XYZ file of N, CA and C in Angstrom:
561
model
N -16.270 2.684 18.492
C -15.524 2.895 16.973
C -15.854 0.934 16.455
N -15.720 0.642 15.215
C -16.362 -0.062 14.778
C -14.949 -0.861 14.459
N -14.329 -1.548 14.619
C -13.186 -2.671 14.004
C -14.297 -3.722 13.891
N -12.883 -4.305 12.338
C -13.757 -4.713 10.922
C -12.622 -6.553 11.082
N -12.586 -6.703 10.428
C -11.854 -7.363 9.906
C -11.677 -7.782 8.458
N -11.007 -8.161 7.670
C -10.779 -7.933 6.340
C -12.346 -8.192 5.685
N -12.389 -9.660 5.585
C -14.185 -10.218 4.980
C -15.377 -9.209 5.388
N -15.060 -8.106 6.354
C -16.242 -7.461 7.035
C -15.431 -5.801 5.787
N -14.340 -5.106 6.107
C -14.160 -4.608 4.849
C -14.641 -4.617 4.253
N -14.240 -5.770 3.244
C -14.910 -5.821 1.988
C -16.241 -5.540 1.173
N -16.541 -6.623 2.704
C -18.779 -6.181 2.713
C -18.931 -4.790 2.248
N -18.093 -3.947 3.550
C -18.408 -2.404 3.085
C -18.047 -2.040 1.814
N -16.671 -1.763 1.364
C -16.166 -1.536 0.099
C -17.357 -2.400 -1.059
N -17.697 -3.444 -0.911
C -18.659 -4.072 -1.550
C -20.007 -3.238 -2.126
N -20.644 -3.243 -0.893
C -21.597 -2.016 -0.444
C -22.130 -0.691 -1.376
N -20.856 0.042 -1.342
C -20.726 0.814 -1.617
C -20.555 0.938 -3.072
N -19.385 -0.146 -3.758
C -19.872 -0.173 -5.027
C -21.004 -0.192 -6.008
N -21.871 -1.598 -5.398
C -22.758 -1.941 -5.482
C -24.353 -1.935 -5.514
N -24.695 -1.470 -4.351
C -25.355 -0.690 -3.603
C -25.473 0.848 -3.393
N -24.825 1.741 -2.904
C -24.388 2.999 -3.640
C -24.096 3.639 -5.083
N -23.441 2.799 -5.967
C -22.823 2.358 -6.885
C -21.811 3.995 -7.088
N -20.537 3.652 -6.656
C -19.396 4.135 -6.526
C -18.253 3.999 -6.928
N -17.779 4.365 -8.070
C -17.217 3.270 -8.800
C -15.612 2.692 -7.552
N -15.172 1.473 -7.704
C -14.122 1.594 -7.296
C -13.281 2.243 -7.868
N -12.377 2.690 -8.648
C -11.206 3.417 -9.179
C -11.580 4.643 -8.470
N -13.092 5.161 -7.708
C -13.281 6.314 -6.940
C -12.663 6.143 -5.762
N -12.839 4.929 -5.665
C -13.112 4.300 -4.063
C -10.793 4.277 -3.929
N -10.656 3.830 -4.700
C -9.259 4.339 -3.994
C -8.185 5.132 -4.927
N -9.212 6.284 -5.962
C -8.399 7.371 -5.366
C -8.699 8.026 -4.695
N -10.029 8.025 -3.869
C -10.174 8.606 -2.733
C -9.057 8.305 -1.883
N -8.510 7.565 -1.137
C -7.822 6.194 -0.725
C -6.388 6.648 -0.980
N -6.024 6.518 -1.333
C -4.463 6.741 -2.152
C -4.698 8.883 -2.018
N -5.485 9.431 -2.727
C -4.869 10.964 -1.876
C -5.224 11.193 -0.817
N -6.014 10.413 0.081
C -6.294 10.504 1.886
C -5.325 10.502 2.379
N -4.491 8.723 1.359
C -2.833 8.855 2.537
C -1.913 9.806 2.096
N -1.724 10.017 0.849
C -0.538 11.159 0.613
C -1.137 12.158 1.072
N -2.172 13.461 1.454
C -1.964 13.754 1.853
C -1.643 13.597 3.750
N -1.841 12.618 4.068
C -1.532 12.562 5.745
C -0.020 12.391 5.632
N 0.283 11.753 4.452
C 1.501 11.532 4.178
C 2.964 13.056 4.307
N 1.858 13.877 3.902
C 2.591 15.318 2.960
C 2.269 16.123 4.950
N 1.454 16.111 5.076
C 1.364 16.485 6.870
C 2.215 15.567 7.681
N 1.940 14.946 8.002
C 3.246 14.414 9.378
C 4.162 14.109 8.505
N 5.222 13.921 7.717
C 6.167 13.667 7.510
C 6.893 14.474 6.560
N 6.942 15.127 6.354
C 7.580 16.649 5.187
C 8.148 15.466 3.360
N 8.835 16.924 3.497
C 9.300 16.634 2.895
C 10.832 15.667 2.754
N 10.647 14.827 2.315
C 11.286 13.450 2.525
C 11.617 12.980 1.668
N 13.331 11.908 1.039
C 13.333 10.817 -0.234
C 12.274 9.994 0.463
N 10.963 9.335 -0.221
C 9.905 8.589 -0.260
C 10.119 6.946 -1.672
N 9.903 5.796 -1.339
C 10.176 5.811 -1.380
C 9.179 4.467 -1.641
N 7.723 4.129 -2.554
C 6.645 3.760 -2.341
C 7.139 2.414 -3.049
N 6.662 1.113 -2.427
C 6.601 -0.164 -2.992
C 6.179 -0.655 -3.529
N 4.886 -1.321 -4.060
C 4.095 -1.353 -4.959
C 3.352 -3.309 -5.382
N 2.329 -3.795 -5.173
C 1.780 -4.551 -5.250
C 1.239 -5.410 -6.361
N 0.499 -5.828 -6.495
C -0.600 -6.221 -7.763
C -2.275 -5.707 -7.382
N -2.286 -5.904 -6.284
C -3.433 -5.916 -5.707
C -4.287 -4.517 -5.114
N -5.052 -4.115 -5.141
C -5.998 -2.389 -4.199
C -5.186 -1.745 -3.584
N -4.489 -2.462 -2.533
C -3.283 -1.959 -1.473
C -2.218 -1.157 -2.688
N -2.258 -1.996 -4.185
C -0.874 -1.548 -5.013
C -1.125 -0.340 -5.682
N -2.042 -0.998 -6.203
C -3.248 0.450 -6.930
C -3.452 2.408 -6.271
N -3.822 1.916 -4.593
C -2.970 3.339 -3.780
C -2.264 3.343 -3.741
N -1.311 2.759 -4.027
C 0.000 2.944 -3.764
C -0.070 3.463 -4.810
N -0.453 3.573 -6.645
C 0.182 4.192 -7.380
C -0.730 5.852 -7.922
N -1.131 5.749 -6.535
C -2.119 7.167 -6.532
C -1.342 8.133 -5.331
N -1.043 7.146 -4.418
C -0.328 8.521 -3.326
C 1.361 8.650 -4.327
N 1.649 7.632 -4.612
C 2.865 8.865 -5.489
C 2.848 9.679 -6.583
N 1.355 9.239 -6.790
C 1.181 10.469 -7.889
C 1.243 12.016 -7.040
N 0.553 11.365 -6.160
C -0.558 12.967 -5.479
C 1.079 13.451 -4.893
N 2.305 12.648 -4.387
C 3.534 13.234 -4.339
C 4.463 13.592 -4.850
N 4.494 13.094 -6.196
C 4.695 13.238 -6.775
C 4.407 14.599 -7.670
N 3.159 15.628 -8.104
C 2.778 16.390 -8.203
C 2.563 17.210 -7.034
N 3.505 16.909 -6.657
C 3.644 17.865 -4.951
C 4.540 18.095 -5.183
N 5.908 17.837 -5.905
C 6.905 18.069 -6.033
C 7.720 17.830 -4.658
N 7.381 16.186 -4.711
C 8.321 15.543 -3.387
C 9.324 14.523 -4.838
N 10.260 14.430 -3.608
C 10.958 13.218 -4.336
C 10.874 11.475 -3.725
N 10.202 10.537 -5.258
C 9.915 9.361 -5.201
C 9.976 8.660 -6.424
N 10.491 7.664 -5.701
C 10.794 6.312 -6.198
C 9.904 5.117 -6.345
N 9.387 4.555 -7.331
C 8.306 3.289 -7.308
C 8.647 2.576 -7.537
N 8.456 1.334 -6.868
C 8.986 0.451 -7.567
C 8.075 -0.349 -7.142
N 7.937 -1.441 -8.600
C 6.357 -2.593 -7.900
C 7.415 -4.036 -8.173
N 6.278 -4.745 -7.288
C 7.431 -6.082 -6.837
C 6.635 -6.318 -8.315
N 5.557 -6.899 -8.660
C 5.091 -7.760 -9.606
C 5.195 -8.104 -10.501
N 5.226 -9.247 -12.065
C 5.855 -8.120 -13.075
C 4.076 -7.003 -13.556
N 5.011 -6.550 -14.524
C 3.892 -5.867 -14.800
C 2.466 -6.211 -15.209
N 2.034 -7.721 -16.149
C 1.165 -7.938 -16.880
C 0.477 -8.476 -15.329
N 0.633 -8.999 -13.940
C 0.122 -8.866 -13.285
C -1.074 -8.315 -12.408
N -0.269 -6.656 -13.154
C -1.890 -5.690 -11.541
C -2.442 -5.756 -12.685
N -3.447 -6.172 -12.379
C -5.321 -5.965 -13.005
C -6.262 -4.716 -12.257
N -7.013 -5.026 -13.035
C -8.348 -4.794 -12.397
C -8.153 -2.665 -12.017
N -8.818 -2.322 -11.061
C -8.572 -0.662 -10.530
C -6.984 -0.444 -10.181
N -6.349 -1.114 -9.778
C -5.107 -1.192 -10.029
C -4.276 -1.109 -10.838
N -4.508 -1.504 -11.584
C -3.862 -1.312 -13.994
C -4.267 0.099 -13.807
N -6.094 0.290 -13.482
C -6.665 1.960 -14.312
C -5.550 2.845 -13.500
N -4.953 2.935 -12.253
C -4.096 3.510 -11.704
C -2.674 3.849 -12.115
N -2.304 2.409 -12.558
C -1.484 2.037 -12.601
C -1.524 3.149 -14.414
N -2.203 2.697 -15.134
C -2.079 3.680 -16.377
C -2.250 5.100 -16.363
N -2.885 5.446 -15.198
C -3.209 7.083 -15.051
C -1.619 7.440 -14.445
N -0.848 7.124 -14.245
C -0.006 6.905 -13.176
C 1.592 7.117 -14.302
N 1.544 6.615 -15.494
C 2.436 6.161 -16.320
C 2.417 7.510 -17.182
N 1.058 7.794 -17.523
C 0.328 8.481 -18.880
C 1.164 9.682 -18.256
N 0.543 10.221 -16.917
C 0.602 11.294 -15.857
C 2.451 11.690 -16.155
N 3.034 10.458 -16.935
C 4.829 11.127 -17.454
C 5.059 11.209 -16.360
N 4.790 9.308 -15.192
C 5.584 9.367 -13.771
C 6.709 7.949 -14.391
N 7.123 6.930 -13.936
C 7.197 5.563 -14.321
C 7.668 5.015 -12.865
N 8.033 3.662 -13.545
C 8.591 2.790 -11.754
C 9.599 1.968 -12.432
N 10.274 1.076 -11.113
C 11.436 0.593 -11.844
C 10.667 -1.157 -11.455
N 10.845 -2.122 -11.339
C 10.918 -3.519 -10.744
C 11.373 -3.049 -9.823
N 11.004 -3.930 -8.593
C 11.521 -3.636 -7.412
C 13.107 -4.149 -7.444
N 14.066 -3.246 -6.662
C 15.507 -3.401 -6.038
C 15.707 -2.677 -4.975
N 15.879 -3.726 -3.997
C 16.408 -2.792 -3.018
C 17.315 -1.613 -2.230
N 18.054 -1.476 -3.982
C 19.132 0.408 -3.733
C 17.572 1.616 -3.719
N 17.202 1.590 -4.267
C 15.646 3.072 -4.962
C 15.454 3.242 -2.816
N 14.853 1.453 -2.443
C 14.221 1.721 -0.928
C 15.823 2.153 0.069
N 16.304 1.566 0.353
C 18.000 1.843 0.799
C 18.244 4.229 1.071
N 17.726 3.790 0.173
C 18.138 5.038 -0.271
C 17.703 6.475 0.100
N 16.494 5.716 0.279
C 14.913 6.819 0.985
C 14.912 7.527 1.943
N 14.191 8.306 2.891
C 14.631 8.388 4.166
C 12.905 7.810 4.718
N 11.635 7.715 3.471
C 10.862 6.816 4.152
C 10.112 5.454 3.153
N 10.283 4.602 3.287
C 8.746 3.893 2.381
C 8.474 3.376 2.286
N 7.622 3.440 1.529
C 5.479 3.500 2.289
C 5.394 2.185 0.869
N 4.328 1.088 2.475
C 4.080 -0.016 1.867
C 3.537 -0.521 1.566
N 2.870 -0.257 0.219
C 1.274 -0.527 -0.795
C 1.618 -2.636 -1.289
N 2.134 -3.154 -0.578
C 2.186 -4.417 -1.358
C 1.348 -5.094 -0.992
N 1.078 -5.593 0.014
C 0.293 -6.966 0.440
C -1.621 -5.497 1.488
N -2.132 -6.091 0.792
C -2.774 -6.117 1.776
C -4.082 -6.551 2.558
N -5.611 -6.319 2.443
C -6.484 -7.667 3.685
C -6.678 -8.334 2.923
N -6.062 -8.751 1.458
C -6.553 -10.613 1.174
C -5.276 -11.125 1.494
N -4.284 -10.845 2.509
C -3.694 -11.800 2.478
C -3.947 -13.410 3.522
N -3.761 -13.877 2.881
C -4.064 -15.768 4.525
C -2.776 -16.384 4.232
N -2.254 -17.148 5.603
C -1.852 -17.968 5.830
C -0.095 -17.545 5.198
N 0.919 -18.659 4.646
C 2.079 -17.691 5.172
C 2.548 -16.893 3.596
N 3.346 -16.469 4.087
C 3.904 -14.923 3.635
C 5.158 -16.086 2.129
N 4.990 -15.936 1.022
C 5.430 -16.931 -0.135
C 7.045 -16.072 -0.817
N 7.904 -16.201 -1.782
C 8.700 -15.493 -2.474
C 8.200 -14.214 -3.281
N 8.508 -13.270 -4.113
C 9.350 -13.199 -3.148
C 9.545 -11.969 -1.855
N 7.627 -12.027 -1.236
C 7.144 -11.170 -0.367
C 8.052 -10.779 0.816
N 8.616 -12.711 1.202
C 9.719 -12.952 1.892
C 10.806 -12.767 2.126
N 11.077 -12.122 1.459
C 12.907 -11.747 1.250
C 13.033 -10.332 1.460
N 11.779 -9.828 0.515
C 12.065 -8.205 0.668
C 11.590 -7.962 1.776
N 10.197 -8.392 2.506
C 10.513 -7.821 4.061
C 11.157 -8.380 4.932
N 11.449 -9.319 4.779
C 12.895 -9.725 5.571
C 14.520 -8.541 5.447
N 15.040 -8.581 4.099
C 15.601 -6.934 3.529
C 14.728 -5.476 4.426
N 13.890 -5.452 4.226
C 13.108 -3.948 4.614
C 13.037 -4.329 6.196
N 12.997 -5.137 6.862
C 12.672 -4.757 8.656
C 14.284 -4.930 9.022
N 15.830 -5.068 7.667
C 16.344 -5.041 8.305
C 17.228 -3.324 8.794
N 16.538 -2.751 8.470
C 16.672 -1.051 7.412
C 16.411 -0.782 8.445
N 17.228 0.664 8.356
C 16.706 1.825 9.457
C 15.937 2.660 9.708
N 15.697 2.265 8.155
C 14.560 3.425 7.119
C 13.293 3.817 7.525
N 11.921 4.194 8.083
C 10.874 4.586 8.148
C 9.948 3.610 7.848
N 9.046 2.862 7.760
C 7.905 2.279 7.479
C 6.711 2.689 7.583
N 6.159 3.311 6.329
C 5.165 3.264 6.344
C 3.273 3.086 5.809
N 2.674 1.862 6.275
C 1.979 0.985 5.748
C 0.265 1.838 5.761
N -0.126 0.955 4.289
C -0.673 1.869 3.895
C -2.080 0.969 4.090
N -3.132 1.454 4.966
C -4.501 0.258 5.342
C -3.142 -1.552 7.266
N -2.897 -2.154 6.090
C -1.697 -3.130 6.905
C -1.007 -2.964 7.039
N 0.316 -3.264 7.593
C 1.543 -3.504 6.909
C 1.666 -4.677 6.576
N 1.801 -5.285 5.035
C 2.241 -6.178 4.481
C 2.546 -7.383 5.797
N 1.707 -8.756 4.708
C 1.800 -9.568 5.554
C 0.892 -10.369 6.971
N 0.872 -8.733 7.183
C -0.274 -8.981 8.332
C -1.981 -9.439 8.483
N -2.448 -9.814 8.448
C -3.600 -11.099 7.757
C -4.511 -9.656 8.693
N -6.221 -9.293 8.372
C -6.204 -8.185 8.611
C -7.331 -8.490 9.417
N -7.557 -10.566 9.820
C -8.004 -10.365 11.082
C -7.492 -11.045 12.121
N -7.598 -11.791 13.356
C -7.138 -12.106 14.498
C -6.654 -13.263 14.139
N -6.235 -14.195 12.305
C -4.909 -14.622 12.587
C -3.916 -14.372 13.276
N -2.671 -15.419 13.954
C -1.357 -14.894 14.438
C -0.687 -13.960 13.304
N -0.132 -13.601 13.387
C 1.320 -12.505 12.616
C 2.665 -13.562 12.343
N 2.167 -13.704 10.613
C 3.504 -14.938 10.822
C 4.372 -13.640 10.980
N 5.660 -14.865 10.516
C 6.971 -14.811 10.803
C 7.744 -13.076 10.501
N 7.040 -12.628 9.189
C 8.384 -12.309 8.298
C 7.834 -11.533 7.290
N 6.423 -10.719 8.374
C 5.298 -10.127 8.219
C 5.901 -8.243 8.229
N 5.800 -7.654 7.627
C 6.442 -6.471 7.469
C 6.359 -5.062 9.034
N 7.400 -5.273 9.359
C 7.074 -4.493 10.552
C 7.645 -3.119 10.314
N 6.186 -2.190 10.038
C 6.620 -0.510 9.873
C 5.903 -0.313 11.045
N 6.383 0.999 10.915
C 6.353 1.873 12.095
C 5.255 3.021 12.241
N 4.449 2.832 10.646
C 3.428 4.106 10.784
C 2.104 3.368 9.926
N 1.570 2.942 10.463
C -0.152 3.033 9.445
C -0.712 3.134 9.436
N -1.495 3.885 8.302
C -2.034 4.643 8.185
C -3.909 3.903 7.706
N -4.668 3.887 8.649
C -6.212 3.269 8.692
C -6.777 3.577 6.929
N -7.001 2.807 6.428
C -8.474 2.935 4.821
C -9.628 2.347 5.085
N -10.139 2.785 5.377
C -12.019 2.309 6.093
C -11.829 2.256 7.290
N -12.178 1.699 7.860
C -12.518 0.685 9.235
C -11.345 0.235 10.032
N -10.534 0.199 11.564
C -10.009 -0.121 11.340
C -10.093 -1.692 12.148
N -8.997 -2.150 11.530
C -8.966 -3.221 11.109
C -8.565 -4.990 12.574
N -9.212 -5.278 12.673
C -8.990 -6.451 13.708
C -7.550 -6.848 14.724
N -7.185 -6.862 13.381
C -5.328 -7.338 13.531
C -4.592 -6.070 14.668
N -5.180 -4.955 14.559
C -4.313 -3.782 14.923
C -4.305 -3.876 16.473
N -5.520 -4.288 16.804
C -5.310 -5.740 18.916
C -5.705 -6.299 18.818
N -4.247 -6.903 18.267
C -4.363 -8.600 19.160
C -3.250 -9.011 18.586
């Protein structure tokens, strides 16, 4: 099995987009749909809270939330950044999500606390260095909760390479691999 660092995974994605010609929005749609199907298969009809960041991982979160809701699941969606900070392919999927009649709120601890399962799509492979506010405080809150946490690709705050895991990184109960396994899964 091939294991990659974050930069290698970005190169694989770049190759798929630039050389093969697969639109990045399609890659995001596929990743989100596969993750949602995995969640439905393995976790059943529980109450979910999807926590969404501004990057590609957050775009996956909009797809996951949409698929879960289209299949009748109870889902709260909380977005961490201000709406205007969500750009690119993630913004595209946010707009599809909203145009499908669904809604989200800015992050609030209450929906996360009342959910059976928290789906983490806040930060992805681009994380470097110390975790900053508001994520540091959010991760601290989430790490104290008893809810099951499913992270998509990597637990938020965990680097994709062999760097040390920051003290306040999110502690996931399950991680759904997107693409290839990352080095940090094994360090």
